[in-house]
mmCIF file of C-alpha atoms in Angstrom:
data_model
loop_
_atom_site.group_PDB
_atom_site.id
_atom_site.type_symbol
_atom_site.label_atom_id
_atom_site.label_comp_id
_atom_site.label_asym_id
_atom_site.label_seq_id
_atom_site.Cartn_x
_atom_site.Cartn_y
_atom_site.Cartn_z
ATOM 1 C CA UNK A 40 -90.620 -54.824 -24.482
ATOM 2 C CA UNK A 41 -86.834 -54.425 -25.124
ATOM 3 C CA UNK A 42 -84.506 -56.887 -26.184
ATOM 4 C CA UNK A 43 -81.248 -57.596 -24.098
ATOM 5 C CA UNK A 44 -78.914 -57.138 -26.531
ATOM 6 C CA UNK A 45 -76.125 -55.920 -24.580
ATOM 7 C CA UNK A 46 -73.838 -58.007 -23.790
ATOM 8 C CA UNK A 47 -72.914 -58.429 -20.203
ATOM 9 C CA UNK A 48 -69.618 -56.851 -19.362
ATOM 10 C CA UNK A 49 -66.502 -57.626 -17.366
ATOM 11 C CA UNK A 50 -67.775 -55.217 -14.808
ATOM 12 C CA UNK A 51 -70.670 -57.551 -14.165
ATOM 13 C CA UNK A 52 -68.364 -59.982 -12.485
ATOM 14 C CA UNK A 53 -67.850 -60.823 -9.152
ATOM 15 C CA UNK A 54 -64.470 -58.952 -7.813
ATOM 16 C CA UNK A 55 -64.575 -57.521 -4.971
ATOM 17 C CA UNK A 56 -63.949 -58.999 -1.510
ATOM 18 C CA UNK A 57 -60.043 -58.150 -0.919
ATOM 19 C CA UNK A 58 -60.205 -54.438 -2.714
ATOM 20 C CA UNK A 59 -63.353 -54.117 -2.898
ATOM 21 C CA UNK A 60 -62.961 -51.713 0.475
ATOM 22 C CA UNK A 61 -60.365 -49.701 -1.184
ATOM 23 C CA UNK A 62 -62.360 -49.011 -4.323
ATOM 24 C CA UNK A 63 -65.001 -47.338 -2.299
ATOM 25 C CA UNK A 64 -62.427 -45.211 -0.482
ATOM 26 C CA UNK A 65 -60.949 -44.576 -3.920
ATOM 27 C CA UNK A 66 -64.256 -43.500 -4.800
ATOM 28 C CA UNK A 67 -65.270 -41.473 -1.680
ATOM 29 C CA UNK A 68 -61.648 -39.552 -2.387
ATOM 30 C CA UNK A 69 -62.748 -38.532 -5.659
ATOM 31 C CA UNK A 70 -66.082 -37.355 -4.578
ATOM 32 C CA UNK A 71 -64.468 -35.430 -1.724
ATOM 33 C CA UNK A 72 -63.138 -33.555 -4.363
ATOM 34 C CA UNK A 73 -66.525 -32.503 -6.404
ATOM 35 C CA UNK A 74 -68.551 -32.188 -3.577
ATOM 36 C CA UNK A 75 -68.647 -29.238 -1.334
ATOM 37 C CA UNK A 76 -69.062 -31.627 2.013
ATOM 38 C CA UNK A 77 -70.456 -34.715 3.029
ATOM 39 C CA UNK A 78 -74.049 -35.341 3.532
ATOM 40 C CA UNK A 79 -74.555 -34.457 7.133
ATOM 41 C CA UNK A 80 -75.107 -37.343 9.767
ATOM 42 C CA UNK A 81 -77.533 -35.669 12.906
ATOM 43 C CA UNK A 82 -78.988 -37.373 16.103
ATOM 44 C CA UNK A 83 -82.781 -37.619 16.032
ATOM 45 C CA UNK A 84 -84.073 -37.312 19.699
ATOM 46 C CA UNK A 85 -87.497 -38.247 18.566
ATOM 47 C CA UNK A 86 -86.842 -41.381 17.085
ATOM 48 C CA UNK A 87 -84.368 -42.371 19.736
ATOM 49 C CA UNK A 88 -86.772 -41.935 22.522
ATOM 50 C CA UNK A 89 -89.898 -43.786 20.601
ATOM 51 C CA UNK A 90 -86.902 -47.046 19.301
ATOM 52 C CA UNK A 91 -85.082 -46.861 22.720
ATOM 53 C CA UNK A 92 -81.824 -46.564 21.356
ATOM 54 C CA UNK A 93 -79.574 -44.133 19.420
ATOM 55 C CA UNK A 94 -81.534 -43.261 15.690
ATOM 56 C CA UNK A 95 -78.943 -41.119 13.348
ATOM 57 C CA UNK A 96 -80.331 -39.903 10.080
ATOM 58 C CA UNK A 97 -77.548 -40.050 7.189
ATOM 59 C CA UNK A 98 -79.247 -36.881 5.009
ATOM 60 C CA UNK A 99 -78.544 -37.943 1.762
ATOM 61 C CA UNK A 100 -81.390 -35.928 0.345
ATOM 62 C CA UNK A 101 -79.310 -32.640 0.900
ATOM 63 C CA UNK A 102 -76.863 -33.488 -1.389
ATOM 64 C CA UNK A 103 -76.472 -31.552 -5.200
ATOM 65 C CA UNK A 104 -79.267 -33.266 -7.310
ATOM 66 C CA UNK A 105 -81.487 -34.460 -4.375
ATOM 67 C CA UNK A 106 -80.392 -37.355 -3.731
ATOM 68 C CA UNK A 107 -77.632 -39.901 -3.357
ATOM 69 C CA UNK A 108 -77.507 -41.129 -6.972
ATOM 70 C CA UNK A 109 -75.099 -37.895 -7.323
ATOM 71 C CA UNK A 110 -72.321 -40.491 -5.756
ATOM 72 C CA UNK A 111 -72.648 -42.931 -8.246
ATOM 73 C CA UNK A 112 -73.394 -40.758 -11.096
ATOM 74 C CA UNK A 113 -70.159 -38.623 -10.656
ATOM 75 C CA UNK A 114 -67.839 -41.948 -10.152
ATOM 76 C CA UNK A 115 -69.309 -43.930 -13.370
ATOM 77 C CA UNK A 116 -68.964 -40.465 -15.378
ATOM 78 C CA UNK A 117 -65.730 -39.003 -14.147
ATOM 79 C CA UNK A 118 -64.323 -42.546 -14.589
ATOM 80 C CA UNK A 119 -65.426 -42.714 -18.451
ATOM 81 C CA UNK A 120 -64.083 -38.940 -18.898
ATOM 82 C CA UNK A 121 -60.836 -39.565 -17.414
ATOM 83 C CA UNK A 122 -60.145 -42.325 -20.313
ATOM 84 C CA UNK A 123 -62.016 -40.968 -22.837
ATOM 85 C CA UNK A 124 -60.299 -38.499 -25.953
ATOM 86 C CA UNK A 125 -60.031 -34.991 -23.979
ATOM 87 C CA UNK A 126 -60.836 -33.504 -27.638
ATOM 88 C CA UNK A 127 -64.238 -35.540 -28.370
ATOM 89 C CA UNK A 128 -66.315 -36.053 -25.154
ATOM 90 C CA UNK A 129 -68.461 -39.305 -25.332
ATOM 91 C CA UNK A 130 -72.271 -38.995 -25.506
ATOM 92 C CA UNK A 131 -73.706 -39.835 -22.350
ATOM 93 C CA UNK A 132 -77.060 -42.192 -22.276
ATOM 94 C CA UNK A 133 -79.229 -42.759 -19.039
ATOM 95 C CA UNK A 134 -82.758 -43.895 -17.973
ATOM 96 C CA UNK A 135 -84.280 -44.183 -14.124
ATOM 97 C CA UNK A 136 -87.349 -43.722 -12.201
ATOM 98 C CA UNK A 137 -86.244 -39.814 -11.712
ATOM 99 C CA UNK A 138 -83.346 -39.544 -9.058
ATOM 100 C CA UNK A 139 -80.234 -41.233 -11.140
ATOM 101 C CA UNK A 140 -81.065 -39.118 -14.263
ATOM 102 C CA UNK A 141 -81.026 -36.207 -12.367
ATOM 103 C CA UNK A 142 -78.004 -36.688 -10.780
ATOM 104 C CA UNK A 143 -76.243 -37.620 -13.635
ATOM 105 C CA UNK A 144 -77.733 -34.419 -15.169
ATOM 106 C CA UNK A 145 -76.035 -31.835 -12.366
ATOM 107 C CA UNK A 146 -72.581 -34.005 -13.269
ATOM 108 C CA UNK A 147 -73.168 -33.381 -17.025
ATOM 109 C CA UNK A 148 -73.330 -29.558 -15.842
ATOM 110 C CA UNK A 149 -70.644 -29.287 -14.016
ATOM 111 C CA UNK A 150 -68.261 -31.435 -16.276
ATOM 112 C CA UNK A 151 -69.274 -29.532 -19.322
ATOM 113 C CA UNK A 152 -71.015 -32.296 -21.131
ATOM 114 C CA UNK A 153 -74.029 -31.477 -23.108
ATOM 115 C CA UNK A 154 -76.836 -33.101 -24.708
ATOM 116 C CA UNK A 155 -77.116 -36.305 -23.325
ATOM 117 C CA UNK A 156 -80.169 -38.643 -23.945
ATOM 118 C CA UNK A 157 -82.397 -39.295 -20.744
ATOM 119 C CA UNK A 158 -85.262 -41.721 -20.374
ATOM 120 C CA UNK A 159 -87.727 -42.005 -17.906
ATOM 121 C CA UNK A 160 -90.974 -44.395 -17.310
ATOM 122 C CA UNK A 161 -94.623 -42.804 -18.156
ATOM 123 C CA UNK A 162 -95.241 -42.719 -14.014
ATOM 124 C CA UNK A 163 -92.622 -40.341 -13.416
ATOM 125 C CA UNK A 164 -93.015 -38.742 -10.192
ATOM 126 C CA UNK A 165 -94.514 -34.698 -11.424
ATOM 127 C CA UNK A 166 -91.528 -32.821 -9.024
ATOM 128 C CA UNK A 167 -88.812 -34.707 -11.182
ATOM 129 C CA UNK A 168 -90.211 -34.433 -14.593
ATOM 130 C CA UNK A 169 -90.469 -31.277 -14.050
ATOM 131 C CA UNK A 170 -87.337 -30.546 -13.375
ATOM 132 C CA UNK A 171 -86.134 -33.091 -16.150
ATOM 133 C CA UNK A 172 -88.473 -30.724 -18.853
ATOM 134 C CA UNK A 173 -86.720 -27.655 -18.011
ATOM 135 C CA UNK A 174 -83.440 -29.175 -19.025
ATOM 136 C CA UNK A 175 -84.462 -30.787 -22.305
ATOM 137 C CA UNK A 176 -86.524 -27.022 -22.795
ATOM 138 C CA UNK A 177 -83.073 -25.348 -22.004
ATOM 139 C CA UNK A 178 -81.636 -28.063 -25.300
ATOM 140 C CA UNK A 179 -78.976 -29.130 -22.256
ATOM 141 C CA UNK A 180 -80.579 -33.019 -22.260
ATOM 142 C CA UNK A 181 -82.738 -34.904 -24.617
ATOM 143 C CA UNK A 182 -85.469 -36.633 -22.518
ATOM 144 C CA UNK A 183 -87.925 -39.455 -23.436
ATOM 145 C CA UNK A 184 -90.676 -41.142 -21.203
ATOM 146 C CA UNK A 185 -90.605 -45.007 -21.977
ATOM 147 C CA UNK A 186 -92.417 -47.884 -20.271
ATOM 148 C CA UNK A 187 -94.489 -47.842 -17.132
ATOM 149 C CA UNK A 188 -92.017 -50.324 -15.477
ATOM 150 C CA UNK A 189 -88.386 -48.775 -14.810
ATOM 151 C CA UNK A 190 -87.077 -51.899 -16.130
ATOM 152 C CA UNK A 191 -88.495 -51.121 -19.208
ATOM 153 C CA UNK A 192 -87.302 -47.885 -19.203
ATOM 154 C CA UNK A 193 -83.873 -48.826 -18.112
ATOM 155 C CA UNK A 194 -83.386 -51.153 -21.411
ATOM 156 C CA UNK A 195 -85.230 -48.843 -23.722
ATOM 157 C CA UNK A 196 -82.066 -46.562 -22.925
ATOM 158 C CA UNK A 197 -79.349 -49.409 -22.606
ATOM 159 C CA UNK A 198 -80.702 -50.254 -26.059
ATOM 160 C CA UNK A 199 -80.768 -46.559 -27.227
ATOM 161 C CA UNK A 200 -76.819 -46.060 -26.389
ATOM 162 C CA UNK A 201 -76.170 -49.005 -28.341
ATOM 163 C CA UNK A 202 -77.559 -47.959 -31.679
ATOM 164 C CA UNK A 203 -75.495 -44.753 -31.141
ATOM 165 C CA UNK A 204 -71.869 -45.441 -31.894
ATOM 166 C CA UNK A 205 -69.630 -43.311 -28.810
ATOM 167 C CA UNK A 206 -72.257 -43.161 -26.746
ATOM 168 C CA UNK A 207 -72.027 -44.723 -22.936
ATOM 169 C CA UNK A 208 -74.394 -45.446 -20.692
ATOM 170 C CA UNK A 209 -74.804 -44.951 -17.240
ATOM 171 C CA UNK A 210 -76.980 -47.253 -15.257
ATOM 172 C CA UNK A 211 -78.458 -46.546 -12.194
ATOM 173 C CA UNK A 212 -77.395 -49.512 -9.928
ATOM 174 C CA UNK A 213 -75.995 -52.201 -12.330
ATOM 175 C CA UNK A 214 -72.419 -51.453 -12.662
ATOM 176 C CA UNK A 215 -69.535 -51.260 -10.057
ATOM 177 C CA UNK A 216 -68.532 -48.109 -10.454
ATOM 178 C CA UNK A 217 -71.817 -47.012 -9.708
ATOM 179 C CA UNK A 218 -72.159 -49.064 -6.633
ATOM 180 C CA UNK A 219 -68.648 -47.887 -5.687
ATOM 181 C CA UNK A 220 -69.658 -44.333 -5.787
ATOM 182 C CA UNK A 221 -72.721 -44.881 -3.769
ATOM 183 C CA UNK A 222 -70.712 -46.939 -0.589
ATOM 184 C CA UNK A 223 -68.905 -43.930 -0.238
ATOM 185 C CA UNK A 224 -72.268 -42.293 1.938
ATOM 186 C CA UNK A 225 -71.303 -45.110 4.015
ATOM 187 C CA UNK A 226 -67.019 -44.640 3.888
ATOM 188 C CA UNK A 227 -68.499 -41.519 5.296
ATOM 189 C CA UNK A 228 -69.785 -42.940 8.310
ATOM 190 C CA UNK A 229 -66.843 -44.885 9.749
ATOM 191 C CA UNK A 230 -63.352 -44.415 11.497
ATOM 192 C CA UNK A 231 -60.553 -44.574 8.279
ATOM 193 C CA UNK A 232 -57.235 -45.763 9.462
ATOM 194 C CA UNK A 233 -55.811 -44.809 6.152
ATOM 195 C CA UNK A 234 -57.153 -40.996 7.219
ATOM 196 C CA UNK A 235 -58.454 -39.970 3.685
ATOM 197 C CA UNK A 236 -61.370 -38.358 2.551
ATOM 198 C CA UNK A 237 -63.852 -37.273 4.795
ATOM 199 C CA UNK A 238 -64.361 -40.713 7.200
ATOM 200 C CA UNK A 239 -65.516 -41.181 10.802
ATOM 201 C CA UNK A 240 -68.568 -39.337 11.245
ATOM 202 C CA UNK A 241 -69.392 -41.840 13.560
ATOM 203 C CA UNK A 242 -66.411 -41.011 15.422
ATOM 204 C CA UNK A 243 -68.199 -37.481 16.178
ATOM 205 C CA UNK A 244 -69.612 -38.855 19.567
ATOM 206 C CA UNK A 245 -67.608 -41.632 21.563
ATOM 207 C CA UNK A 246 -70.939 -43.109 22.582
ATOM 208 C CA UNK A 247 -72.088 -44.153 19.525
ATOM 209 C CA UNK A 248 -69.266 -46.300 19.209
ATOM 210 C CA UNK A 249 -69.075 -47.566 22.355
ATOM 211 C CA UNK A 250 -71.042 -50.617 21.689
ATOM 212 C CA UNK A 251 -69.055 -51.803 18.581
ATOM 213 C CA UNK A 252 -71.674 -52.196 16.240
ATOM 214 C CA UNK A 253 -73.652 -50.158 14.311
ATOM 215 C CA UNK A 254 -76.922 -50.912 12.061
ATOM 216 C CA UNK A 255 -77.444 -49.397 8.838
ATOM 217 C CA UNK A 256 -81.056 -49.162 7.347
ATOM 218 C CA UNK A 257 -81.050 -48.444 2.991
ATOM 219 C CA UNK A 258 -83.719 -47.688 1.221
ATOM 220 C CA UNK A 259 -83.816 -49.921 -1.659
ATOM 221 C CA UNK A 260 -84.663 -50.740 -5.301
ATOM 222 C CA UNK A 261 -82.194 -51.964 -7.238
ATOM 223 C CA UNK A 262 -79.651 -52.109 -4.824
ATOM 224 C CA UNK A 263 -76.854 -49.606 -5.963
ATOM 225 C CA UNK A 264 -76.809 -48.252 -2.458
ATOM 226 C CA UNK A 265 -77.944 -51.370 -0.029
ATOM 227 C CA UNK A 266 -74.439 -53.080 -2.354
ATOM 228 C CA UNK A 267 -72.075 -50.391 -1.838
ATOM 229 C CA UNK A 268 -73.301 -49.833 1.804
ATOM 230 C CA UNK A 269 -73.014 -53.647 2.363
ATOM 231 C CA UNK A 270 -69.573 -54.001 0.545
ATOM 232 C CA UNK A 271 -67.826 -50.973 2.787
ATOM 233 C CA UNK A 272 -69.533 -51.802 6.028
ATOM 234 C CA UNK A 273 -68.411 -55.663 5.803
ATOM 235 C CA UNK A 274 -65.195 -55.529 4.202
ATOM 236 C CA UNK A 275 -63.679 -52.079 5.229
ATOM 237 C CA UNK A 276 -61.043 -51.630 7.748
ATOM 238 C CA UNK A 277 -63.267 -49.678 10.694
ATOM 239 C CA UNK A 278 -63.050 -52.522 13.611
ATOM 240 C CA UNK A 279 -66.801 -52.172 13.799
ATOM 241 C CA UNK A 280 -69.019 -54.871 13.950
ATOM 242 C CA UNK A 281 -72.483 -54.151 11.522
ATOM 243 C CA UNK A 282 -75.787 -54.982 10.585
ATOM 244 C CA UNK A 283 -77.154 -53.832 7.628
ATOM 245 C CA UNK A 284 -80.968 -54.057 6.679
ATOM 246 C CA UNK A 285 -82.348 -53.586 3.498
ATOM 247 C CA UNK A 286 -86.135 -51.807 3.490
ATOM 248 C CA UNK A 287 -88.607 -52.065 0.574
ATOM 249 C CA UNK A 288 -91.930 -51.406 -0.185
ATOM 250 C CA UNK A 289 -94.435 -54.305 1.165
ATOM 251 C CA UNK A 290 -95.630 -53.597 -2.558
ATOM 252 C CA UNK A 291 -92.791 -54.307 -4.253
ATOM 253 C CA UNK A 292 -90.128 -56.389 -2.869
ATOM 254 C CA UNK A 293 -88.210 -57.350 -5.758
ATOM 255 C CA UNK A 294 -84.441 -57.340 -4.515
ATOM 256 C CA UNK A 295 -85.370 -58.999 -1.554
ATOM 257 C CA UNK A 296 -87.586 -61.675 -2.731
ATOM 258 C CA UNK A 297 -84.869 -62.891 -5.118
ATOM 259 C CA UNK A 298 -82.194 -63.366 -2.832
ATOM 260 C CA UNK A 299 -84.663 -65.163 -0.787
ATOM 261 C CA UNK A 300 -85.512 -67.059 -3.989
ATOM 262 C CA UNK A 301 -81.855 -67.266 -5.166
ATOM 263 C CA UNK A 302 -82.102 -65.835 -8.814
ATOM 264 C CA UNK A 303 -83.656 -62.572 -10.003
ATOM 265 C CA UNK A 304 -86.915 -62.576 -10.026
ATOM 266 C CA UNK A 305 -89.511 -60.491 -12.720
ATOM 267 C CA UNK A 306 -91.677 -58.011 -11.443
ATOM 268 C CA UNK A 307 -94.812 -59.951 -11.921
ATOM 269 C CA UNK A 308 -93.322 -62.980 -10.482
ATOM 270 C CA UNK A 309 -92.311 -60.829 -7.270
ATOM 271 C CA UNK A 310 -96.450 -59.729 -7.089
ATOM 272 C CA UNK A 311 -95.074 -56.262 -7.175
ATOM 273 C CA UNK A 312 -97.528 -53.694 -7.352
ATOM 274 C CA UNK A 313 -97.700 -49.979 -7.622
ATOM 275 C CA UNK A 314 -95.967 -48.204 -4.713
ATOM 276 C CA UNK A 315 -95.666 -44.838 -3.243
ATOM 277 C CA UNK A 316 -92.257 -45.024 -3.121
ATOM 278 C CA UNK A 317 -91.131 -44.653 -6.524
ATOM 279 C CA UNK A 318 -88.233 -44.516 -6.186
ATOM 280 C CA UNK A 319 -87.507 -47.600 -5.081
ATOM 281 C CA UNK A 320 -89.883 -49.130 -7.534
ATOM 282 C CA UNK A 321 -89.592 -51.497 -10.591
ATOM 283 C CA UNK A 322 -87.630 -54.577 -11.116
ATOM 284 C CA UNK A 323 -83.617 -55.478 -11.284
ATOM 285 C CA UNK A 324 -81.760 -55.563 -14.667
ATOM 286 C CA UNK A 325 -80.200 -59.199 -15.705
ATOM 287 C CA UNK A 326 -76.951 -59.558 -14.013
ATOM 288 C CA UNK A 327 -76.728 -56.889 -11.916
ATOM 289 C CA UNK A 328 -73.900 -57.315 -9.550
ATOM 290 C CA UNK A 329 -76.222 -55.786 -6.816
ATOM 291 C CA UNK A 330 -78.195 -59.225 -6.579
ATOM 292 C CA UNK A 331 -74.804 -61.481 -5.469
ATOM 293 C CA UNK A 332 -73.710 -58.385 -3.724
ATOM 294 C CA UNK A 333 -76.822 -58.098 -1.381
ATOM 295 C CA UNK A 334 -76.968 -61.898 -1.242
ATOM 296 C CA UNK A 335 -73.491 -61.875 0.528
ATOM 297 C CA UNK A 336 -73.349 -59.273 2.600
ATOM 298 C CA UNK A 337 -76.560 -58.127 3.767
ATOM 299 C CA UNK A 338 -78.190 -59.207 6.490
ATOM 300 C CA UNK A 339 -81.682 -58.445 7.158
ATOM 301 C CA UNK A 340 -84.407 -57.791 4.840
ATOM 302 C CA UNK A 341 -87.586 -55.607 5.943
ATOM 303 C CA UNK A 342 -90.529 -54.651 3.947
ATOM 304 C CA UNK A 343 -92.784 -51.657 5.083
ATOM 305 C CA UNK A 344 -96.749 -51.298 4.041
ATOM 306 C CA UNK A 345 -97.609 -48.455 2.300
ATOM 307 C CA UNK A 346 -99.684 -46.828 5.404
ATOM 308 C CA UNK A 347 -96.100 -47.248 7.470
ATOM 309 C CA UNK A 348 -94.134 -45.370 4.866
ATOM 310 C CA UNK A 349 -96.762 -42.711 4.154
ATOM 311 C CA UNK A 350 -96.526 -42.446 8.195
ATOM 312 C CA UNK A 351 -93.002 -42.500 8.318
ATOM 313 C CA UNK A 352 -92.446 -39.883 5.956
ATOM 314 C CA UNK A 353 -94.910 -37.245 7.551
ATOM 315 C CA UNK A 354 -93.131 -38.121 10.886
ATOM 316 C CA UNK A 355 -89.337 -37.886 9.548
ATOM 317 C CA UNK A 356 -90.526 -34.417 7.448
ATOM 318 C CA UNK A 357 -91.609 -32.637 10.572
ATOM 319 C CA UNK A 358 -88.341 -33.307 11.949
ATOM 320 C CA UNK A 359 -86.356 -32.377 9.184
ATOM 321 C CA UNK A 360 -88.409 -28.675 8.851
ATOM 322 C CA UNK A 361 -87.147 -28.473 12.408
ATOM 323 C CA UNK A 362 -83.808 -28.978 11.969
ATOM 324 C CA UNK A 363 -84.174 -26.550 8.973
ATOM 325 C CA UNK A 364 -83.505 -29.708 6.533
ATOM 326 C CA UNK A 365 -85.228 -29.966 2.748
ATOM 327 C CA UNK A 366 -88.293 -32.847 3.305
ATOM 328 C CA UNK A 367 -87.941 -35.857 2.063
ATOM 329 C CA UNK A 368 -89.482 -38.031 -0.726
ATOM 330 C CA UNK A 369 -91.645 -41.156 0.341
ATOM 331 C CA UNK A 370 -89.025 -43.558 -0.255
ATOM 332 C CA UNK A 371 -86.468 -42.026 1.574
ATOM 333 C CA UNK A 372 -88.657 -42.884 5.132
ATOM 334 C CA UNK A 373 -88.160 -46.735 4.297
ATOM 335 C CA UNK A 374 -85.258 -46.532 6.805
ATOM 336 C CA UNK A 375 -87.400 -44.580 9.377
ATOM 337 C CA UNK A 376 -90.232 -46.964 8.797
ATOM 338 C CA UNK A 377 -88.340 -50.024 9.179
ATOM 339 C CA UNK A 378 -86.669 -49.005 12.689
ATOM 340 C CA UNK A 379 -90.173 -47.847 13.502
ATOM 341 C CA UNK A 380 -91.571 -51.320 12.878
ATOM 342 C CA UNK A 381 -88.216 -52.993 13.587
ATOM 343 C CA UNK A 382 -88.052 -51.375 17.541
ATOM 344 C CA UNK A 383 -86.924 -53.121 20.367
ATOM 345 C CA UNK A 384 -85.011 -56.252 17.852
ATOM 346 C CA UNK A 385 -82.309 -54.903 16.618
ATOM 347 C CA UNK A 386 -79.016 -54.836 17.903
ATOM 348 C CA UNK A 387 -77.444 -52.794 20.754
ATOM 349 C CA UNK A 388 -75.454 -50.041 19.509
ATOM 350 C CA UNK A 389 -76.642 -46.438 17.161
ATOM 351 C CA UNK A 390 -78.686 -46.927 14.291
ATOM 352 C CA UNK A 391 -78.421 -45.100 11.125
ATOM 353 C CA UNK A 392 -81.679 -44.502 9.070
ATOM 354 C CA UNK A 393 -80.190 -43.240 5.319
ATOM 355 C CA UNK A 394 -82.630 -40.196 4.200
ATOM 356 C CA UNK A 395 -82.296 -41.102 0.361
ATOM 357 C CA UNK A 396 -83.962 -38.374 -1.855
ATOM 358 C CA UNK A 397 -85.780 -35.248 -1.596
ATOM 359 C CA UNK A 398 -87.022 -34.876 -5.288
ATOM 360 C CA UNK A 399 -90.825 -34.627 -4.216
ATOM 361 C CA UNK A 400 -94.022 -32.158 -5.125
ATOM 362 C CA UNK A 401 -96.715 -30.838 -3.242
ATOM 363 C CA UNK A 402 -99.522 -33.385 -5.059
ATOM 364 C CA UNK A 403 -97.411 -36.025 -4.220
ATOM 365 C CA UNK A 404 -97.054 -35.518 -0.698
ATOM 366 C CA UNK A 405 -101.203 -35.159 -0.684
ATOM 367 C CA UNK A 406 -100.972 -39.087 -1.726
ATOM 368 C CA UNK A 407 -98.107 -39.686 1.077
ATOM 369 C CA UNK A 408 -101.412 -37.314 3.804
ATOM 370 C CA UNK A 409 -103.847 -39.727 1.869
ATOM 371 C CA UNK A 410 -102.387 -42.845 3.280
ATOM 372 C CA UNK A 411 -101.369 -42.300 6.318
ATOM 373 C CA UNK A 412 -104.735 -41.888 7.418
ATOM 374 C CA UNK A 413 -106.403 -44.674 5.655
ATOM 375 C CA UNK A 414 -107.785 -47.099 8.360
ATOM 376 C CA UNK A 415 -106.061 -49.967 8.758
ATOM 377 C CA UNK A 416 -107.342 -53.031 6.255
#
């Protein structure tokens, strides 16, 4: 067990609502600018026809790193840098379940920072420690595996950067300009009247915003994405109306069950459990501004058995091969699952389903083949 020695910060407090909106677009700006394009936004047929109404798949998965913790990573990084003494770069400290270290890995690359420390539980999915290894082999990142529970890892490294004087940490969900970063995959998706970055993917088709409302499915662990999602889709400027859903694990519901609860709850008193969806997994760091955040402004809440997100995934990686897309990780088919199990109640109007990570190995998806044909308990 850590200690929480670190204080909690001024970024831990509650301001958003009025610029909130503009912070994201701020954000999405910036990222326009270290990115080659968005992540693409494409029409699944299959889906569509099985749900009975429009299913989009936001393909987050494609972008550098694997995932979309590159959004946060590069905001919370570039932010520090741009403040920071241009002759004596800070040392950079991280720790995640796999796909927020390697993001903030590919910014360290391209930003010319070197020799960061990493941290990453025991369970650490094989496809991104290996990945992770080659880097600390290569002496470009100094990598330790702490805790079986991401929470655990998370403080081991909050604690680390705090015995090292200059040295910032990056979390993975619990700090605004991460959340920021990651609401720009959703600044992405809707009609800008200011014009900037690279808005209004939505506005692609006129019938998918013909019915005024759209309904946004996020993966979700911690919350970095279902809180910047929730913050741009509710307080941004695009005249449409939204529902957004956060999806978990039946197995491990943490987020969810402490909004419902109304403070943050501890793994074990959550009766999480191991999941297939790693990603996602593990419980949410003291006064992260993800839990009033998601407690505001999101709407639904739906949890997915392991059987429907092993199912899920198989499904939404056939139609990604065919539409010549990278597969995707098990916890990036939460959104697929939950419009699966969510079909014929949700709202009228396109739905998008956001593809989350693609950071996954051959034994792992074995595990995902495993469980989708287990029999149903």
């Amino acid at each position: 067990q850590f200690a929480m020695l670190y204080p909690i910060a001024n970024n831990f407090q509650l301001g958003f609502e009025s610029s909130e909106a503009d912070q994201i677009r701020l954000a999405a700006v910036g990222l326009s600018n270290f990115l080659a394009a968005p992540s693409p936004l494409i029409q699944c047929e299959e889906l569509s026809s099985v749900i009975g109404q429009t299913v989009l798949l936001k393909l987050e998965h494609t972008l550098p790193s694997g995932s979309f913790k590159i959004r946060g990573a590069f905001n919370k990084i570039s932010s520090v840098l741009k403040t920071a003494d241009q002759d004596q770069k800070p040392q950079f400290v991280t720790s995640s379940a796999g796909n927020h270290v390697l993001a903030c890995c590919h910014v360290w690359q391209q930003l010319g920072v070197s020799g960061s420390a990493v941290f990453v539980p025991t369970t650490v999915a094989p496809a991104k420690e290996a990945k992770l290894t080659r880097l600390h082999q290569a002496g470009l990142i100094r990598l330790s595996k702490v805790g079986r529970e991401c929470l655990e890892t998370e403080l081991a490294g909050r604690e680390f950067a705090l015995r090292c004087p200059g040295s910032v940490y990056v979390p993975p969900y619990s700090d605004w300009e991460v959340i920021r970063g990651q609401g720009s995959a959703a600044f992405e998706l809707f009609p800008d009247p200011t014009g900037t970055g690279w808005a209004g993917q939505l506005s692609a088709n006129s019938d998918w915003l013909a019915a005024g409302h759209v309904t946004l499915l996020v993966p979700t662990g911690g919350g970095g994405l279902l809180a910047g999602v929730a913050l741009c889709a509710k307080l941004g400027r695009s005249g449409l109306r939204t529902t957004v859903i956060g999806c978990q694990p039946e197995a491990d519901q943490v987020l969810a069950k402490s909004v419902q609860a109304g403070r943050l709850l501890s793994y074990d008193e959550a009766g999480s459990r191991e999941t297939v969806a790693q990603g996602t997994a593990g419980a949410v760091e003291d006064g992260s501004p993800t839990f009033e955040v998601c407690r505001q402004h999101v709407d639904r809440w739906c949890s997915v058995t392991e059987q429907e997100i092993a199912r899920a995934c198989l499904r939404l990686n056939k139609i990604l091969a065919a539409e010549g897309q990278p597969r995707a990780e098990p916890a990036a088919a939460l959104g697929v699952a939950a419009a699966l199990k969510l079909a014929g109640s949700l709202p009228a109007g396109p739905v998008v389903a956001f593809v989350t990570g693609g950071n996954v190995g051959d034994a792992e998806m074995e595990l995902v083949k495993k469980l989708a044909d287990e029999e149903d308990l």
